Amino acid sequence: MAILKQILSRENIAFELPDSAIARSIYKFDSAEAAKLKYFLNYVLNENQQKLVIDRSFNILGFDQARMSNDLYMTKDMIVKLALTGALGTHGHAHRPLGLLEKNIAIADFDISINKLKEWTGKDMLAFSYPFGFYEACSKAVADYAMNNHIKFAFTLERAGNKKLDTPMFLGRFSPNDIFIGNTSYCPITFWNGLTDTVWFK
C-alpha cells in the first residue's frame, strides 16, 4: 500500500479507497482492505493509470515482468491443446470492462481476441467470459457481435445457476469459492430467473 501511495502521489493521481460495501460486492472472499484496494486498481484507475502503476511497482520491487509472464501465463502450445479438446474460450483481448467502453472499441477488443485465437488454433471459439463480468461490464453490442462470430454462450460474474437457457449470452456461473465443500451432503444453490430462489441439491 505504501508503494502504491508513493507512485500515485508522484503522478498526481488521487487516491481514495471505495466504500467497503461496494468493494465487497465484487470481491466477496477478500478482506475488506484487500477488496477496496482491488476495486480501486481495477475500477477506479483508467487503463493508462493502471499500466503506469504496474510498471512503476514492478520497477520498485525489482520484478522481472517478462519472466513472471513466462512463469504464470499459458504458452501458445498449451492454448492449441485446449482448443483441440474443445475447452478453449475467449475472455477479450485487454481485459477491459466492455460494457463501459464505446461500442466500436469494445467490439474491436473482442475481435482481436477471437481472431488471434483462431490464427493460433484454427478453431472458432464457442464460449466467452466477460472481463470483470459485473452487470455494467457486460455488453449487448458485444454479445450480438459474438453470436455472429460463432460464440454460442457467454458467462457473466453473476453468482447464480441458470434455470433457463433463453439468454445464452448472459449466463450466471459459480465461482469455486461459492461451492460448499465439507461434511454436509446438502449445498445451497441460488438461481436467477428474474427472482431469486434458493433450492437445495444433494
PDB file of N, CA and C in Angstrom, residues 80-155:
ATOM      1  N   VAL A  80      -3.292 -24.167 -27.885  1.00  0.00           N
ATOM      2  CA  VAL A  80      -3.675 -25.026 -29.009  1.00  0.00           C
ATOM      3  C   VAL A  80      -4.216 -26.360 -28.506  1.00  0.00           C
ATOM      4  N   LYS A  81      -3.582 -26.933 -27.498  1.00  0.00           N
ATOM      5  CA  LYS A  81      -4.049 -28.215 -26.957  1.00  0.00           C
ATOM      6  C   LYS A  81      -5.445 -28.087 -26.351  1.00  0.00           C
ATOM      7  N   LEU A  82      -5.690 -26.993 -25.648  1.00  0.00           N
ATOM      8  CA  LEU A  82      -7.029 -26.771 -25.104  1.00  0.00           C
ATOM      9  C   LEU A  82      -8.062 -26.652 -26.219  1.00  0.00           C
ATOM     10  N   ALA A  83      -7.706 -25.931 -27.265  1.00  0.00           N
ATOM     11  CA  ALA A  83      -8.637 -25.745 -28.382  1.00  0.00           C
ATOM     12  C   ALA A  83      -8.980 -27.070 -29.044  1.00  0.00           C
ATOM     13  N   LEU A  84      -8.007 -27.954 -29.150  1.00  0.00           N
ATOM     14  CA  LEU A  84      -8.239 -29.248 -29.799  1.00  0.00           C
ATOM     15  C   LEU A  84      -9.198 -30.119 -29.005  1.00  0.00           C
ATOM     16  N   THR A  85      -9.311 -29.872 -27.703  1.00  0.00           N
ATOM     17  CA  THR A  85     -10.257 -30.635 -26.875  1.00  0.00           C
ATOM     18  C   THR A  85     -11.617 -29.946 -26.788  1.00  0.00           C
ATOM     19  N   GLY A  86     -11.743 -28.773 -27.421  1.00  0.00           N
ATOM     20  CA  GLY A  86     -12.996 -28.031 -27.352  1.00  0.00           C
ATOM     21  C   GLY A  86     -13.189 -27.304 -26.034  1.00  0.00           C
ATOM     22  N   ALA A  87     -12.091 -27.066 -25.306  1.00  0.00           N
ATOM     23  CA  ALA A  87     -12.179 -26.480 -23.964  1.00  0.00           C
ATOM     24  C   ALA A  87     -11.622 -25.070 -23.893  1.00  0.00           C
ATOM     25  N   LEU A  88     -11.507 -24.385 -25.032  1.00  0.00           N
ATOM     26  CA  LEU A  88     -10.944 -23.039 -25.033  1.00  0.00           C
ATOM     27  C   LEU A  88     -12.007 -22.013 -25.406  1.00  0.00           C
ATOM     28  N   GLY A  89     -12.112 -20.967 -24.607  1.00  0.00           N
ATOM     29  CA  GLY A  89     -12.998 -19.852 -24.913  1.00  0.00           C
ATOM     30  C   GLY A  89     -12.189 -18.572 -24.917  1.00  0.00           C
ATOM     31  N   THR A  90     -12.876 -17.451 -25.049  1.00  0.00           N
ATOM     32  CA  THR A  90     -12.187 -16.167 -25.066  1.00  0.00           C
ATOM     33  C   THR A  90     -12.634 -15.294 -23.889  1.00  0.00           C
ATOM     34  N   HIS A  91     -11.745 -14.396 -23.493  1.00  0.00           N
ATOM     35  CA  HIS A  91     -12.003 -13.505 -22.363  1.00  0.00           C
ATOM     36  C   HIS A  91     -11.717 -12.064 -22.763  1.00  0.00           C
ATOM     37  N   GLY A  92     -11.777 -11.817 -24.090  1.00  0.00           N
ATOM     38  CA  GLY A  92     -11.412 -10.498 -24.576  1.00  0.00           C
ATOM     39  C   GLY A  92      -9.905 -10.371 -24.706  1.00  0.00           C
ATOM     40  N   HIS A  93      -9.455  -9.263 -25.241  1.00  0.00           N
ATOM     41  CA  HIS A  93      -8.029  -9.080 -25.509  1.00  0.00           C
ATOM     42  C   HIS A  93      -7.283  -8.391 -24.369  1.00  0.00           C
ATOM     43  N   ALA A  94      -7.780  -7.230 -23.942  1.00  0.00           N
ATOM     44  CA  ALA A  94      -7.027  -6.408 -22.980  1.00  0.00           C
ATOM     45  C   ALA A  94      -7.634  -6.419 -21.585  1.00  0.00           C
ATOM     46  N   HIS A  95      -8.565  -7.317 -21.329  1.00  0.00           N
ATOM     47  CA  HIS A  95      -9.239  -7.435 -20.028  1.00  0.00           C
ATOM     48  C   HIS A  95      -9.793  -6.083 -19.578  1.00  0.00           C
ATOM     49  N   ARG A  96     -10.674  -5.546 -20.399  1.00  0.00           N
ATOM     50  CA  ARG A  96     -11.314  -4.261 -20.106  1.00  0.00           C
ATOM     51  C   ARG A  96     -12.815  -4.483 -19.931  1.00  0.00           C
ATOM     52  N   PRO A  97     -13.470  -3.703 -19.094  1.00  0.00           N
ATOM     53  CA  PRO A  97     -14.923  -3.853 -18.900  1.00  0.00           C
ATOM     54  C   PRO A  97     -15.673  -3.381 -20.137  1.00  0.00           C
ATOM     55  N   LEU A  98     -16.038  -4.308 -21.002  1.00  0.00           N
ATOM     56  CA  LEU A  98     -16.512  -3.969 -22.338  1.00  0.00           C
ATOM     57  C   LEU A  98     -17.777  -3.125 -22.321  1.00  0.00           C
ATOM     58  N   GLY A  99     -18.646  -3.348 -21.344  1.00  0.00           N
ATOM     59  CA  GLY A  99     -19.880  -2.588 -21.274  1.00  0.00           C
ATOM     60  C   GLY A  99     -19.682  -1.127 -20.933  1.00  0.00           C
ATOM     61  N   LEU A 100     -18.503  -0.774 -20.458  1.00  0.00           N
ATOM     62  CA  LEU A 100     -18.211   0.616 -20.115  1.00  0.00           C
ATOM     63  C   LEU A 100     -17.438   1.337 -21.212  1.00  0.00           C
ATOM     64  N   LEU A 101     -17.156   0.620 -22.304  1.00  0.00           N
ATOM     65  CA  LEU A 101     -16.414   1.210 -23.418  1.00  0.00           C
ATOM     66  C   LEU A 101     -17.374   1.614 -24.531  1.00  0.00           C
ATOM     67  N   GLU A 102     -16.918   2.500 -25.414  1.00  0.00           N
ATOM     68  CA  GLU A 102     -17.693   2.805 -26.609  1.00  0.00           C
ATOM     69  C   GLU A 102     -17.856   1.527 -27.428  1.00  0.00           C
ATOM     70  N   LYS A 103     -18.989   1.403 -28.111  1.00  0.00           N
ATOM     71  CA  LYS A 103     -19.334   0.170 -28.824  1.00  0.00           C
ATOM     72  C   LYS A 103     -18.220  -0.296 -29.751  1.00  0.00           C
ATOM     73  N   ASN A 104     -17.684   0.601 -30.571  1.00  0.00           N
ATOM     74  CA  ASN A 104     -16.669   0.191 -31.546  1.00  0.00           C
ATOM     75  C   ASN A 104     -15.376  -0.248 -30.875  1.00  0.00           C
ATOM     76  N   ILE A 105     -15.042   0.377 -29.748  1.00  0.00           N
ATOM     77  CA  ILE A 105     -13.823  -0.010 -29.017  1.00  0.00           C
ATOM     78  C   ILE A 105     -14.014  -1.378 -28.367  1.00  0.00           C
ATOM     79  N   ALA A 106     -15.189  -1.605 -27.789  1.00  0.00           N
ATOM     80  CA  ALA A 106     -15.472  -2.888 -27.148  1.00  0.00           C
ATOM     81  C   ALA A 106     -15.448  -4.024 -28.166  1.00  0.00           C
ATOM     82  N   ILE A 107     -16.073  -3.816 -29.316  1.00  0.00           N
ATOM     83  CA  ILE A 107     -16.109  -4.850 -30.348  1.00  0.00           C
ATOM     84  C   ILE A 107     -14.712  -5.104 -30.903  1.00  0.00           C
ATOM     85  N   ALA A 108     -13.925  -4.050 -31.063  1.00  0.00           N
ATOM     86  CA  ALA A 108     -12.552  -4.209 -31.558  1.00  0.00           C
ATOM     87  C   ALA A 108     -11.722  -5.045 -30.596  1.00  0.00           C
ATOM     88  N   ASP A 109     -11.884  -4.825 -29.291  1.00  0.00           N
ATOM     89  CA  ASP A 109     -11.155  -5.595 -28.285  1.00  0.00           C
ATOM     90  C   ASP A 109     -11.527  -7.078 -28.386  1.00  0.00           C
ATOM     91  N   PHE A 110     -12.826  -7.352 -28.470  1.00  0.00           N
ATOM     92  CA  PHE A 110     -13.303  -8.735 -28.606  1.00  0.00           C
ATOM     93  C   PHE A 110     -12.769  -9.351 -29.900  1.00  0.00           C
ATOM     94  N   ASP A 111     -12.795  -8.581 -30.975  1.00  0.00           N
ATOM     95  CA  ASP A 111     -12.378  -9.062 -32.290  1.00  0.00           C
ATOM     96  C   ASP A 111     -10.910  -9.493 -32.299  1.00  0.00           C
ATOM     97  N   ILE A 112     -10.057  -8.694 -31.663  1.00  0.00           N
ATOM     98  CA  ILE A 112      -8.634  -9.041 -31.601  1.00  0.00           C
ATOM     99  C   ILE A 112      -8.467 -10.411 -30.967  1.00  0.00           C
ATOM    100  N   SER A 113      -9.204 -10.651 -29.905  1.00  0.00           N
ATOM    101  CA  SER A 113      -9.089 -11.913 -29.174  1.00  0.00           C
ATOM    102  C   SER A 113      -9.481 -13.108 -30.030  1.00  0.00           C
ATOM    103  N   ILE A 114     -10.679 -13.062 -30.626  1.00  0.00           N
ATOM    104  CA  ILE A 114     -11.126 -14.250 -31.371  1.00  0.00           C
ATOM    105  C   ILE A 114     -10.290 -14.459 -32.632  1.00  0.00           C
ATOM    106  N   ASN A 115      -9.838 -13.373 -33.253  1.00  0.00           N
ATOM    107  CA  ASN A 115      -9.022 -13.531 -34.456  1.00  0.00           C
ATOM    108  C   ASN A 115      -7.652 -14.114 -34.135  1.00  0.00           C
ATOM    109  N   LYS A 116      -7.043 -13.652 -33.037  1.00  0.00           N
ATOM    110  CA  LYS A 116      -5.736 -14.176 -32.644  1.00  0.00           C
ATOM    111  C   LYS A 116      -5.832 -15.648 -32.248  1.00  0.00           C
ATOM    112  N   LEU A 117      -6.858 -15.996 -31.493  1.00  0.00           N
ATOM    113  CA  LEU A 117      -7.019 -17.395 -31.079  1.00  0.00           C
ATOM    114  C   LEU A 117      -7.288 -18.300 -32.277  1.00  0.00           C
ATOM    115  N   LYS A 118      -8.075 -17.812 -33.219  1.00  0.00           N
ATOM    116  CA  LYS A 118      -8.329 -18.624 -34.420  1.00  0.00           C
ATOM    117  C   LYS A 118      -7.059 -18.768 -35.250  1.00  0.00           C
ATOM    118  N   GLU A 119      -6.266 -17.702 -35.332  1.00  0.00           N
ATOM    119  CA  GLU A 119      -4.993 -17.768 -36.059  1.00  0.00           C
ATOM    120  C   GLU A 119      -4.081 -18.823 -35.445  1.00  0.00           C
ATOM    121  N   TRP A 120      -4.038 -18.893 -34.107  1.00  0.00           N
ATOM    122  CA  TRP A 120      -3.173 -19.841 -33.429  1.00  0.00           C
ATOM    123  C   TRP A 120      -3.692 -21.269 -33.498  1.00  0.00           C
ATOM    124  N   THR A 121      -5.006 -21.429 -33.408  1.00  0.00           N
ATOM    125  CA  THR A 121      -5.575 -22.775 -33.211  1.00  0.00           C
ATOM    126  C   THR A 121      -6.310 -23.334 -34.424  1.00  0.00           C
ATOM    127  N   GLY A 122      -6.709 -22.448 -35.351  1.00  0.00           N
ATOM    128  CA  GLY A 122      -7.514 -22.907 -36.470  1.00  0.00           C
ATOM    129  C   GLY A 122      -8.947 -23.204 -36.080  1.00  0.00           C
ATOM    130  N   LYS A 123      -9.344 -22.813 -34.871  1.00  0.00           N
ATOM    131  CA  LYS A 123     -10.678 -23.118 -34.352  1.00  0.00           C
ATOM    132  C   LYS A 123     -11.443 -21.832 -34.038  1.00  0.00           C
ATOM    133  N   ASP A 124     -12.776 -21.891 -34.247  1.00  0.00           N
ATOM    134  CA  ASP A 124     -13.631 -20.825 -33.751  1.00  0.00           C
ATOM    135  C   ASP A 124     -13.866 -21.036 -32.260  1.00  0.00           C
ATOM    136  N   MET A 125     -13.946 -19.949 -31.502  1.00  0.00           N
ATOM    137  CA  MET A 125     -14.272 -20.053 -30.084  1.00  0.00           C
ATOM    138  C   MET A 125     -15.778 -20.228 -29.932  1.00  0.00           C
ATOM    139  N   LEU A 126     -16.177 -21.080 -28.989  1.00  0.00           N
ATOM    140  CA  LEU A 126     -17.600 -21.316 -28.749  1.00  0.00           C
ATOM    141  C   LEU A 126     -18.125 -20.560 -27.542  1.00  0.00           C
ATOM    142  N   ALA A 127     -17.225 -20.157 -26.632  1.00  0.00           N
ATOM    143  CA  ALA A 127     -17.660 -19.548 -25.370  1.00  0.00           C
ATOM    144  C   ALA A 127     -16.875 -18.280 -25.090  1.00  0.00           C
ATOM    145  N   PHE A 128     -17.479 -17.435 -24.285  1.00  0.00           N
ATOM    146  CA  PHE A 128     -16.894 -16.136 -23.945  1.00  0.00           C
ATOM    147  C   PHE A 128     -17.213 -15.833 -22.488  1.00  0.00           C
ATOM    148  N   SER A 129     -16.257 -15.244 -21.786  1.00  0.00           N
ATOM    149  CA  SER A 129     -16.480 -14.792 -20.414  1.00  0.00           C
ATOM    150  C   SER A 129     -16.163 -13.301 -20.348  1.00  0.00           C
ATOM    151  N   TYR A 130     -17.145 -12.491 -19.934  1.00  0.00           N
ATOM    152  CA  TYR A 130     -16.951 -11.040 -19.905  1.00  0.00           C
ATOM    153  C   TYR A 130     -15.876 -10.657 -18.890  1.00  0.00           C
ATOM    154  N   PRO A 131     -14.871  -9.881 -19.298  1.00  0.00           N
ATOM    155  CA  PRO A 131     -13.907  -9.389 -18.314  1.00  0.00           C
ATOM    156  C   PRO A 131     -14.625  -8.620 -17.199  1.00  0.00           C
ATOM    157  N   PHE A 132     -14.265  -8.895 -15.980  1.00  0.00           N
ATOM    158  CA  PHE A 132     -14.874  -8.347 -14.758  1.00  0.00           C
ATOM    159  C   PHE A 132     -16.283  -8.904 -14.564  1.00  0.00           C
ATOM    160  N   GLY A 133     -17.121  -8.874 -15.581  1.00  0.00           N
ATOM    161  CA  GLY A 133     -18.367  -9.629 -15.577  1.00  0.00           C
ATOM    162  C   GLY A 133     -19.517  -9.079 -14.762  1.00  0.00           C
ATOM    163  N   PHE A 134     -19.335  -7.957 -14.041  1.00  0.00           N
ATOM    164  CA  PHE A 134     -20.464  -7.393 -13.317  1.00  0.00           C
ATOM    165  C   PHE A 134     -21.426  -6.781 -14.337  1.00  0.00           C
ATOM    166  N   TYR A 135     -22.618  -6.407 -13.886  1.00  0.00           N
ATOM    167  CA  TYR A 135     -23.696  -6.023 -14.798  1.00  0.00           C
ATOM    168  C   TYR A 135     -23.262  -4.979 -15.820  1.00  0.00           C
ATOM    169  N   GLU A 136     -22.635  -3.895 -15.348  1.00  0.00           N
ATOM    170  CA  GLU A 136     -22.280  -2.796 -16.241  1.00  0.00           C
ATOM    171  C   GLU A 136     -21.163  -3.170 -17.216  1.00  0.00           C
ATOM    172  N   ALA A 137     -20.397  -4.206 -16.890  1.00  0.00           N
ATOM    173  CA  ALA A 137     -19.278  -4.610 -17.747  1.00  0.00           C
ATOM    174  C   ALA A 137     -19.711  -5.529 -18.882  1.00  0.00           C
ATOM    175  N   CYS A 138     -20.971  -5.962 -18.864  1.00  0.00           N
ATOM    176  CA  CYS A 138     -21.487  -6.833 -19.912  1.00  0.00           C
ATOM    177  C   CYS A 138     -22.128  -5.982 -21.000  1.00  0.00           C
ATOM    178  N   SER A 139     -21.916  -6.361 -22.238  1.00  0.00           N
ATOM    179  CA  SER A 139     -22.300  -5.507 -23.351  1.00  0.00           C
ATOM    180  C   SER A 139     -23.202  -6.238 -24.335  1.00  0.00           C
ATOM    181  N   LYS A 140     -24.402  -5.698 -24.566  1.00  0.00           N
ATOM    182  CA  LYS A 140     -25.297  -6.296 -25.555  1.00  0.00           C
ATOM    183  C   LYS A 140     -24.693  -6.208 -26.951  1.00  0.00           C
ATOM    184  N   ALA A 141     -24.005  -5.096 -27.232  1.00  0.00           N
ATOM    185  CA  ALA A 141     -23.386  -4.944 -28.554  1.00  0.00           C
ATOM    186  C   ALA A 141     -22.350  -6.035 -28.794  1.00  0.00           C
ATOM    187  N   VAL A 142     -21.518  -6.314 -27.784  1.00  0.00           N
ATOM    188  CA  VAL A 142     -20.517  -7.371 -27.909  1.00  0.00           C
ATOM    189  C   VAL A 142     -21.194  -8.735 -27.970  1.00  0.00           C
ATOM    190  N   ALA A 143     -22.254  -8.926 -27.194  1.00  0.00           N
ATOM    191  CA  ALA A 143     -22.991 -10.194 -27.222  1.00  0.00           C
ATOM    192  C   ALA A 143     -23.537 -10.470 -28.614  1.00  0.00           C
ATOM    193  N   ASP A 144     -24.151  -9.460 -29.219  1.00  0.00           N
ATOM    194  CA  ASP A 144     -24.701  -9.631 -30.568  1.00  0.00           C
ATOM    195  C   ASP A 144     -23.590  -9.935 -31.574  1.00  0.00           C
ATOM    196  N   TYR A 145     -22.494  -9.205 -31.451  1.00  0.00           N
ATOM    197  CA  TYR A 145     -21.364  -9.424 -32.358  1.00  0.00           C
ATOM    198  C   TYR A 145     -20.780 -10.831 -32.151  1.00  0.00           C
ATOM    199  N   ALA A 146     -20.683 -11.249 -30.898  1.00  0.00           N
ATOM    200  CA  ALA A 146     -20.137 -12.573 -30.591  1.00  0.00           C
ATOM    201  C   ALA A 146     -20.992 -13.680 -31.201  1.00  0.00           C
ATOM    202  N   MET A 147     -22.310 -13.535 -31.098  1.00  0.00           N
ATOM    203  CA  MET A 147     -23.201 -14.549 -31.654  1.00  0.00           C
ATOM    204  C   MET A 147     -23.033 -14.671 -33.163  1.00  0.00           C
ATOM    205  N   ASN A 148     -22.705 -13.565 -33.831  1.00  0.00           N
ATOM    206  CA  ASN A 148     -22.473 -13.592 -35.275  1.00  0.00           C
ATOM    207  C   ASN A 148     -21.088 -14.113 -35.630  1.00  0.00           C
ATOM    208  N   ASN A 149     -20.288 -14.422 -34.601  1.00  0.00           N
ATOM    209  CA  ASN A 149     -18.933 -14.942 -34.812  1.00  0.00           C
ATOM    210  C   ASN A 149     -18.730 -16.267 -34.085  1.00  0.00           C
ATOM    211  N   HIS A 150     -19.772 -17.101 -34.136  1.00  0.00           N
ATOM    212  CA  HIS A 150     -19.723 -18.497 -33.695  1.00  0.00           C
ATOM    213  C   HIS A 150     -19.733 -18.709 -32.190  1.00  0.00           C
ATOM    214  N   ILE A 151     -19.804 -17.646 -31.382  1.00  0.00           N
ATOM    215  CA  ILE A 151     -19.902 -17.821 -29.939  1.00  0.00           C
ATOM    216  C   ILE A 151     -21.317 -18.299 -29.601  1.00  0.00           C
ATOM    217  N   LYS A 152     -21.413 -19.399 -28.850  1.00  0.00           N
ATOM    218  CA  LYS A 152     -22.717 -19.996 -28.534  1.00  0.00           C
ATOM    219  C   LYS A 152     -23.242 -19.577 -27.167  1.00  0.00           C
ATOM    220  N   PHE A 153     -22.333 -19.260 -26.231  1.00  0.00           N
ATOM    221  CA  PHE A 153     -22.760 -18.845 -24.898  1.00  0.00           C
ATOM    222  C   PHE A 153     -21.672 -18.011 -24.239  1.00  0.00           C
ATOM    223  N   ALA A 154     -22.091 -17.179 -23.270  1.00  0.00           N
ATOM    224  CA  ALA A 154     -21.146 -16.292 -22.587  1.00  0.00           C
ATOM    225  C   ALA A 154     -21.522 -16.181 -21.123  1.00  0.00           C
ATOM    226  N   PHE A 155     -20.501 -16.026 -20.283  1.00  0.00           N
ATOM    227  CA  PHE A 155     -20.687 -16.003 -18.841  1.00  0.00           C
ATOM    228  C   PHE A 155     -20.462 -14.608 -18.262  1.00  0.00           C
TER     229      PHE A 155
END
